[in-house]
């Protein structure tokens, strides 16, 4: 092993808004003191029990357009849920957008967070 994952960084226009969105979705603490990062207007973090997400302000952020290869996903998160329908309702109420509901038979659905980053809710 050469390295271990410290965090996943998402570019966005509003670091507070996006960190709060993911806090509502995953729990955790926004901007918990951590010597690895300095916090400020252009940077926020979310410490969950398993990982750290970081949010970096990019003024001219151009969100991905799924599934447009001219503006690809860049990354995505798979998030396990017990009840897919209930989780869908919850993330839509938080400001997510449904990108692909599927055929009703598969175990995942694709969404975009408020900054346009795709993520999947996957039935556990």
Backbone as a printed PyTorch tensor [residue, N CA C, xyz], in Angstrom:
tensor([[[  0.8480,  -1.1780,   0.0000],
         [  0.0000,   0.0000,   0.0000],
         [  0.8930,   1.2410,   0.0000]],

        [[  0.6130,   2.1590,  -0.8800],
         [  1.3790,   3.3970,  -0.9760],
         [  0.7110,   4.5180,  -0.1910]],

        [[ -0.5840,   4.5600,  -0.1860],
         [ -1.3000,   5.6640,   0.4600],
         [ -2.6370,   5.1710,   0.9790]],

        [[ -3.2770,   6.0050,   1.7980],
         [ -4.6490,   5.7200,   2.2170],
         [ -5.5000,   6.9440,   1.9290]],

        [[ -6.7260,   6.7050,   1.6650],
         [ -7.6410,   7.7870,   1.3220],
         [ -7.8730,   8.6840,   2.5230]],

        [[ -7.6210,   9.9780,   2.3650],
         [ -7.9020,  10.9390,   3.4300],
         [ -9.2880,  11.5330,   3.2840]],

        [[ -9.6510,  11.8790,   2.0500],
         [-10.9640,  12.4550,   1.8090],
         [-11.2600,  12.4160,   0.3170]],

        [[-12.4910,  12.6550,  -0.0020],
         [-12.9110,  12.8290,  -1.3880],
         [-13.2920,  14.2930,  -1.5100]],

        [[-12.7490,  14.9900,  -2.5060],
         [-12.9740,  16.4210,  -2.6670],
         [-13.9240,  16.6670,  -3.8300]],

        [[-14.9370,  17.4670,  -3.5680],
         [-15.9110,  17.8260,  -4.5900],
         [-15.8000,  19.3260,  -4.8570]],

        [[-15.6300,  19.6980,  -6.1210],
         [-15.6700,  21.1000,  -6.4980],
         [-17.1200,  21.5720,  -6.5100]],

        [[-17.3290,  22.8210,  -6.1190],
         [-18.6790,  23.3850,  -6.1210],
         [-18.5810,  24.8980,  -5.9800]],

        [[-19.6880,  25.5710,  -6.1490],
         [-19.7240,  27.0210,  -5.9870],
         [-19.8980,  27.3980,  -4.5150]],

        [[-20.7540,  26.6760,  -3.7930],
         [-21.0840,  27.0090,  -2.4060],
         [-20.7010,  25.8400,  -1.4940]],

        [[-19.5650,  25.9740,  -0.7990],
         [-19.0570,  24.8650,   0.0180],
         [-19.9500,  24.5790,   1.2240]],

        [[-20.5710,  25.5990,   1.7860],
         [-21.4440,  25.4050,   2.9470],
         [-22.7060,  24.6620,   2.5340]],

        [[-23.3320,  25.0980,   1.4530],
         [-24.5620,  24.4520,   0.9910],
         [-24.3250,  22.9730,   0.6940]],

        [[-23.2620,  22.6630,  -0.0270],
         [-23.0320,  21.2720,  -0.4060],
         [-22.6180,  20.4200,   0.7940]],

        [[-21.8380,  20.9790,   1.7180],
         [-21.4790,  20.2110,   2.9120],
         [-22.7080,  19.9190,   3.7590]],

        [[-23.6250,  20.8480,   3.8610],
         [-24.8740,  20.6370,   4.6200],
         [-25.7680,  19.6050,   3.9310]],

        [[-25.8010,  19.6230,   2.5960],
         [-26.5670,  18.6160,   1.8560],
         [-26.0680,  17.2270,   2.2170]],

        [[-24.7530,  17.0120,   2.1260],
         [-24.2000,  15.6940,   2.4210],
         [-24.2950,  15.3530,   3.9050]],

        [[-24.2750,  16.3470,   4.7900],
         [-24.4860,  16.0820,   6.2150],
         [-25.9040,  15.5590,   6.4530]],

        [[-26.8860,  16.1550,   5.7850],
         [-28.2640,  15.6790,   5.9150],
         [-28.4170,  14.2670,   5.3830]],

        [[-27.6530,  13.9440,   4.3660],
         [-27.7320,  12.6260,   3.7420],
         [-26.9640,  11.5580,   4.5250]],

        [[-25.7590,  11.8980,   5.0200],
         [-24.8570,  10.9110,   5.6160],
         [-24.6270,  11.0690,   7.1180]],

        [[-25.0850,  12.1780,   7.7040],
         [-24.7420,  12.4690,   9.0880],
         [-23.3440,  13.0500,   9.1510]],

        [[-22.7850,  13.1200,  10.3410],
         [-21.4290,  13.6160,  10.4850],
         [-21.3640,  15.0520,  10.9640]],

        [[-20.1490,  15.5760,  10.9670],
         [-19.8780,  16.9110,  11.4910],
         [-19.2640,  17.7670,  10.3870]],

        [[-19.8830,  18.9080,  10.1230],
         [-19.3380,  19.8590,   9.1530],
         [-18.2660,  20.6900,   9.8430]],

        [[-17.1230,  20.8050,   9.1650],
         [-16.0030,  21.6390,   9.6090],
         [-15.4910,  21.2900,  11.0060]],

        [[-15.4160,  19.9990,  11.2710],
         [-14.7920,  19.5210,  12.5050],
         [-13.3140,  19.8910,  12.4610]],

        [[-12.7580,  20.4300,  13.5390],
         [-11.3310,  20.7610,  13.5280],
         [-10.4860,  19.5280,  13.1790]],

        [[ -9.5440,  19.7260,  12.2850],
         [ -8.6970,  18.6340,  11.8130],
         [ -7.3880,  19.2620,  11.3410]],

        [[ -6.2550,  18.8490,  11.8760],
         [ -4.9850,  19.4830,  11.5070],
         [ -4.5830,  19.2760,  10.0460]],

        [[ -5.2420,  18.3600,   9.3450],
         [ -4.8910,  18.1190,   7.9390],
         [ -5.3840,  19.2240,   7.0080]],

        [[ -6.4090,  19.9790,   7.4120],
         [ -6.9740,  20.9890,   6.5290],
         [ -7.2560,  22.2710,   7.2860]],

        [[ -7.0440,  23.3870,   6.6230],
         [ -7.4890,  24.6550,   7.1850],
         [ -8.8330,  24.9770,   6.5440]],

        [[ -9.7510,  25.4550,   7.3370],
         [-11.0970,  25.7590,   6.8610],
         [-11.1850,  27.2330,   6.5210]],

        [[-12.0750,  27.5720,   5.6140],
         [-12.2600,  28.9620,   5.2350],
         [-13.3920,  29.0840,   4.2530]],

        [[-13.5090,  30.2600,   3.6560],
         [-14.5950,  30.5150,   2.7100],
         [-14.5770,  29.5730,   1.5240]],

        [[-13.3980,  29.1320,   1.1270],
         [-13.2910,  28.3100,  -0.0650],
         [-13.1500,  26.8220,   0.1990]],

        [[-13.3270,  26.3990,   1.4610],
         [-13.0890,  24.9850,   1.7940],
         [-13.9470,  24.5980,   2.9910]],

        [[-14.6000,  23.4610,   2.9000],
         [-15.3580,  22.9130,   4.0230],
         [-15.1380,  21.4070,   4.0350]],

        [[-15.3730,  20.7910,   5.1970],
         [-15.2480,  19.3430,   5.3080],
         [-16.4790,  18.7680,   5.9920]],

        [[-16.6930,  17.4880,   5.7500],
         [-17.7120,  16.7220,   6.4530],
         [-17.0560,  15.4340,   6.9390]],

        [[-16.9310,  15.2860,   8.2430],
         [-16.3830,  14.0740,   8.8450],
         [-17.5380,  13.1460,   9.1830]],

        [[-17.5790,  11.9860,   8.5330],
         [-18.5550,  10.9600,   8.8880],
         [-17.8210,   9.8850,   9.6760]],

        [[-18.5250,   8.8440,  10.0910],
         [-17.8610,   7.7970,  10.8660],
         [-16.8850,   6.9820,  10.0250]],

        [[-16.9790,   7.0520,   8.6980],
         [-16.1020,   6.2330,   7.8570],
         [-15.2100,   7.0290,   6.9090]],

        [[-15.6230,   8.2080,   6.5170],
         [-14.8110,   8.9500,   5.5670],
         [-14.9850,  10.4360,   5.7520]],

        [[-14.1110,  11.1760,   5.0980],
         [-14.2000,  12.6290,   5.0930],
         [-14.4630,  13.0730,   3.6620]],

        [[-15.5000,  13.8890,   3.4980],
         [-15.7340,  14.5760,   2.2300],
         [-15.2680,  16.0070,   2.4090]],

        [[-14.6240,  16.5400,   1.3870],
         [-14.2010,  17.9360,   1.4120],
         [-14.8440,  18.6520,   0.2320]],

        [[-15.0740,  19.9470,   0.4120],
         [-15.7600,  20.7480,  -0.5960],
         [-14.9080,  21.9680,  -0.8770]],

        [[-14.5650,  22.1390,  -2.1570],
         [-13.6540,  23.1970,  -2.5740],
         [-14.3880,  24.1560,  -3.4990]],

        [[-14.3340,  25.4450,  -3.1610],
         [-15.0250,  26.4500,  -3.9760],
         [-14.2970,  26.6440,  -5.3090]],

        [[-15.0720,  26.5580,  -6.3710],
         [-14.6070,  26.8560,  -7.7190],
         [-15.6410,  27.8080,  -8.3130]],

        [[-15.2630,  29.0470,  -8.4810],
         [-16.2280,  30.0740,  -8.9110],
         [-16.9150,  29.7450, -10.2280]],

        [[-16.1660,  29.2020, -11.1840],
         [-16.7560,  28.9070, -12.4960],
         [-17.0470,  27.4120, -12.6490]],

        [[-17.4150,  26.7750, -11.5540],
         [-17.7020,  25.3340, -11.5600],
         [-18.7270,  24.9810, -12.6390]],

        [[-18.3660,  24.0090, -13.4520],
         [-19.2550,  23.4780, -14.4840],
         [-19.6150,  22.0540, -14.0930]],

        [[-20.8260,  21.8260, -13.6140],
         [-21.1630,  20.4830, -13.1540],
         [-21.1790,  19.4760, -14.2900]],

        [[-20.9420,  18.2180, -13.9610],
         [-21.0520,  17.1800, -14.9770],
         [-22.4940,  17.0600, -15.4570]],

        [[-22.6590,  16.5290, -16.6480],
         [-24.0000,  16.2730, -17.1990],
         [-24.0860,  14.7960, -17.5260]],

        [[-24.7130,  14.0560, -16.6730],
         [-24.8350,  12.6190, -16.8790],
         [-25.9140,  12.3540, -17.9090]],

        [[-25.6860,  11.5280, -18.9060],
         [-24.4830,  10.7730, -19.2430],
         [-23.6970,  11.4030, -20.3840]],

        [[-23.6610,  12.7100, -20.4940],
         [-23.0030,  13.4330, -21.5760],
         [-21.4830,  13.2710, -21.4950]],

        [[-20.8410,  12.6010, -22.4540],
         [-19.3920,  12.3980, -22.3880],
         [-18.5920,  13.6990, -22.5300]],

        [[-19.2140,  14.7620, -23.0260],
         [-18.5080,  16.0410, -23.1230],
         [-18.2890,  16.6520, -21.7290]],

        [[-19.1550,  16.3060, -20.7810],
         [-19.0020,  16.7400, -19.3810],
         [-19.2770,  15.5300, -18.4980]],

        [[-18.2910,  14.6070, -18.4040],
         [-18.4900,  13.3210, -17.7290],
         [-18.6660,  13.4540, -16.2240]],

        [[-18.9820,  12.3220, -15.5990],
         [-19.2580,  12.2690, -14.1650],
         [-18.1150,  12.8190, -13.3240]],

        [[-16.8900,  12.5560, -13.6810],
         [-15.7050,  12.9540, -12.9310],
         [-15.5130,  12.0970, -11.6960]],

        [[-16.5430,  11.7620, -11.0020],
         [-16.5500,  10.8350,  -9.8790],
         [-18.0110,  10.6060,  -9.5270]],

        [[-18.2780,   9.5960,  -8.7310],
         [-19.5880,   9.4790,  -8.1040],
         [-19.4770,   8.6250,  -6.8560]],

        [[-20.4440,   8.7560,  -5.9880],
         [-20.5080,   7.9860,  -4.7620],
         [-21.6550,   6.9950,  -4.8600]],

        [[-21.4290,   5.7700,  -4.3920],
         [-22.5050,   4.8010,  -4.2230],
         [-22.8380,   4.7760,  -2.7380]],

        [[-24.1030,   5.0270,  -2.4270],
         [-24.5360,   5.1340,  -1.0410],
         [-25.5890,   4.0740,  -0.7600]],

        [[-25.3160,   3.1790,   0.1810],
         [-26.2220,   2.0860,   0.4940],
         [-27.4040,   2.5460,   1.3190]],

        [[-28.5980,   2.0530,   0.9760],
         [-29.8280,   2.3900,   1.6970],
         [-30.6720,   1.1300,   1.8770]],

        [[-31.4810,   1.1150,   2.9280],
         [-32.3800,  -0.0180,   3.1710],
         [-33.6180,   0.0640,   2.2820]],

        [[-34.2150,   1.2470,   2.2000],
         [-35.4710,   1.4430,   1.4710],
         [-35.2200,   2.4540,   0.3520]],

        [[-35.1220,   1.9600,  -0.8620],
         [-34.7660,   2.8030,  -2.0070],
         [-35.8050,   3.8930,  -2.2640]],

        [[-37.0700,   3.5530,  -2.2060],
         [-38.1260,   4.5420,  -2.4720],
         [-38.1150,   5.6500,  -1.4180]],

        [[-37.9830,   5.2830,  -0.1620],
         [-37.9660,   6.2740,   0.9130],
         [-36.7220,   7.1590,   0.8060]],

        [[-35.5760,   6.5410,   0.5230],
         [-34.3400,   7.3010,   0.3830],
         [-34.4390,   8.2650,  -0.7940]],

        [[-35.0800,   7.8340,  -1.8860],
         [-35.2650,   8.7290,  -3.0280],
         [-36.0680,   9.9540,  -2.6120]],

        [[-37.1530,   9.7370,  -1.9210],
         [-37.9830,  10.8610,  -1.4610],
         [-37.1720,  11.8030,  -0.5850]],

        [[-36.3940,  11.2340,   0.3190],
         [-35.6000,  12.0490,   1.2380],
         [-34.5540,  12.8940,   0.5060]],

        [[-33.8060,  12.2890,  -0.4350],
         [-32.7560,  13.0740,  -1.1150],
         [-33.3620,  14.1250,  -2.0390]],

        [[-34.5090,  13.8310,  -2.6420],
         [-35.1650,  14.8410,  -3.4730],
         [-35.6250,  16.0230,  -2.6210]],

        [[-36.1020,  15.7440,  -1.4180],
         [-36.5010,  16.8130,  -0.5010],
         [-35.3150,  17.6460,  -0.0340]],

        [[-34.1190,  17.0490,  -0.0510],
         [-32.9110,  17.7830,   0.3400],
         [-32.3510,  18.6480,  -0.7920]],

        [[-32.8640,  18.4630,  -2.0070],
         [-32.3780,  19.2660,  -3.1240],
         [-31.6980,  18.4790,  -4.2140]],

        [[-31.6570,  17.1580,  -4.1030],
         [-31.0840,  16.3370,  -5.1730],
         [-32.0270,  16.3090,  -6.3650]],

        [[-31.4960,  15.9190,  -7.5060],
         [-32.2850,  15.7460,  -8.7280],
         [-32.1700,  14.2950,  -9.1750]],

        [[-33.2760,  13.7350,  -9.6240],
         [-33.2710,  12.3750, -10.1440],
         [-32.7430,  12.3950, -11.5690]],

        [[-31.7060,  11.5970, -11.8400],
         [-31.1450,  11.5150, -13.1870],
         [-31.6190,  10.2710, -13.9170]],

        [[-31.7390,   9.1580, -13.2000],
         [-32.1160,   7.8920, -13.8430],
         [-32.7550,   6.9850, -12.8070]],

        [[-34.0590,   6.7630, -12.9450],
         [-34.7830,   5.9190, -11.9960],
         [-34.6680,   4.4430, -12.3400]],

        [[-34.2110,   4.1510, -13.5470],
         [-34.0650,   2.7610, -13.9620],
         [-35.3840,   2.1600, -14.3960]],

        [[-35.3760,   0.8500, -14.4960],
         [-36.5390,   0.1310, -15.0070],
         [-37.4400,  -0.4070, -13.9060]],

        [[-37.1670,  -0.0560, -12.6630],
         [-37.9500,  -0.5540, -11.5470],
         [-37.4840,  -1.9020, -11.0330]],

        [[-36.5770,  -2.5580, -11.7320],
         [-36.0880,  -3.8800, -11.3320],
         [-34.6870,  -3.8210, -10.7310]],

        [[-33.8830,  -2.8510, -11.1340],
         [-32.5060,  -2.8180, -10.6480],
         [-32.4520,  -2.2500,  -9.2320]],

        [[-31.3280,  -2.4480,  -8.5870],
         [-31.1900,  -2.1110,  -7.1740],
         [-30.5730,  -0.7350,  -6.9250]],

        [[-30.5070,   0.1270,  -7.9180],
         [-29.9480,   1.4620,  -7.7190],
         [-30.6610,   2.4850,  -8.5820]],

        [[-30.5250,   3.7520,  -8.1430],
         [-31.0430,   4.9100,  -8.8760],
         [-29.9720,   5.9870,  -8.8470]],

        [[-29.9510,   6.8040,  -9.8840],
         [-28.8910,   7.8030, -10.0370],
         [-29.4790,   9.1950,  -9.8280]],

        [[-28.7820,   9.9810,  -9.0300],
         [-29.1970,  11.3310,  -8.6720],
         [-28.0480,  12.3000,  -8.8990]],

        [[-28.3470,  13.5840,  -8.8210],
         [-27.3170,  14.6270,  -8.7940],
         [-27.5140,  15.4230,  -7.5100]],

        [[-26.4050,  15.7680,  -6.8540],
         [-26.4930,  16.6400,  -5.6900],
         [-26.7950,  18.0600,  -6.1580]],

        [[-26.9960,  19.0220,  -5.2550],
         [-27.3480,  20.3830,  -5.6830],
         [-26.3110,  21.0620,  -6.5680]],

        [[-25.0440,  20.6000,  -6.5450],
         [-24.0160,  21.1780,  -7.4140],
         [-23.8620,  20.3990,  -8.7110]],

        [[-24.6790,  19.3560,  -8.9200],
         [-24.6520,  18.6050, -10.1720],
         [-23.8190,  17.3440, -10.1710]],

        [[-23.1790,  16.9900,  -9.0320],
         [-22.3700,  15.7720,  -8.9700],
         [-23.2860,  14.5470,  -8.8800]],

        [[-23.0820,  13.5590,  -9.7150],
         [-23.9210,  12.3610,  -9.6500],
         [-23.5650,  11.4780,  -8.4540]],

        [[-24.5730,  10.8290,  -7.9100],
         [-24.3940,   9.8020,  -6.8980],
         [-25.5000,   8.7850,  -7.0480]],

        [[-25.2440,   7.5750,  -6.5700],
         [-26.2230,   6.5020,  -6.6650],
         [-26.7020,   6.1150,  -5.2780]],

        [[-27.9940,   5.8900,  -5.1550],
         [-28.5390,   5.2110,  -3.9950],
         [-28.6820,   3.7550,  -4.3960]],

        [[-28.0890,   2.8730,  -3.5820],
         [-28.0500,   1.4450,  -3.8880],
         [-28.7110,   0.7070,  -2.7350]],

        [[-29.6480,  -0.1710,  -3.0590],
         [-30.3190,  -0.9570,  -2.0190],
         [-29.3250,  -1.9020,  -1.3670]],

        [[-29.2490,  -1.8340,  -0.0240],
         [-28.3700,  -2.7440,   0.7380],
         [-28.8940,  -4.1550,   0.6640]]])
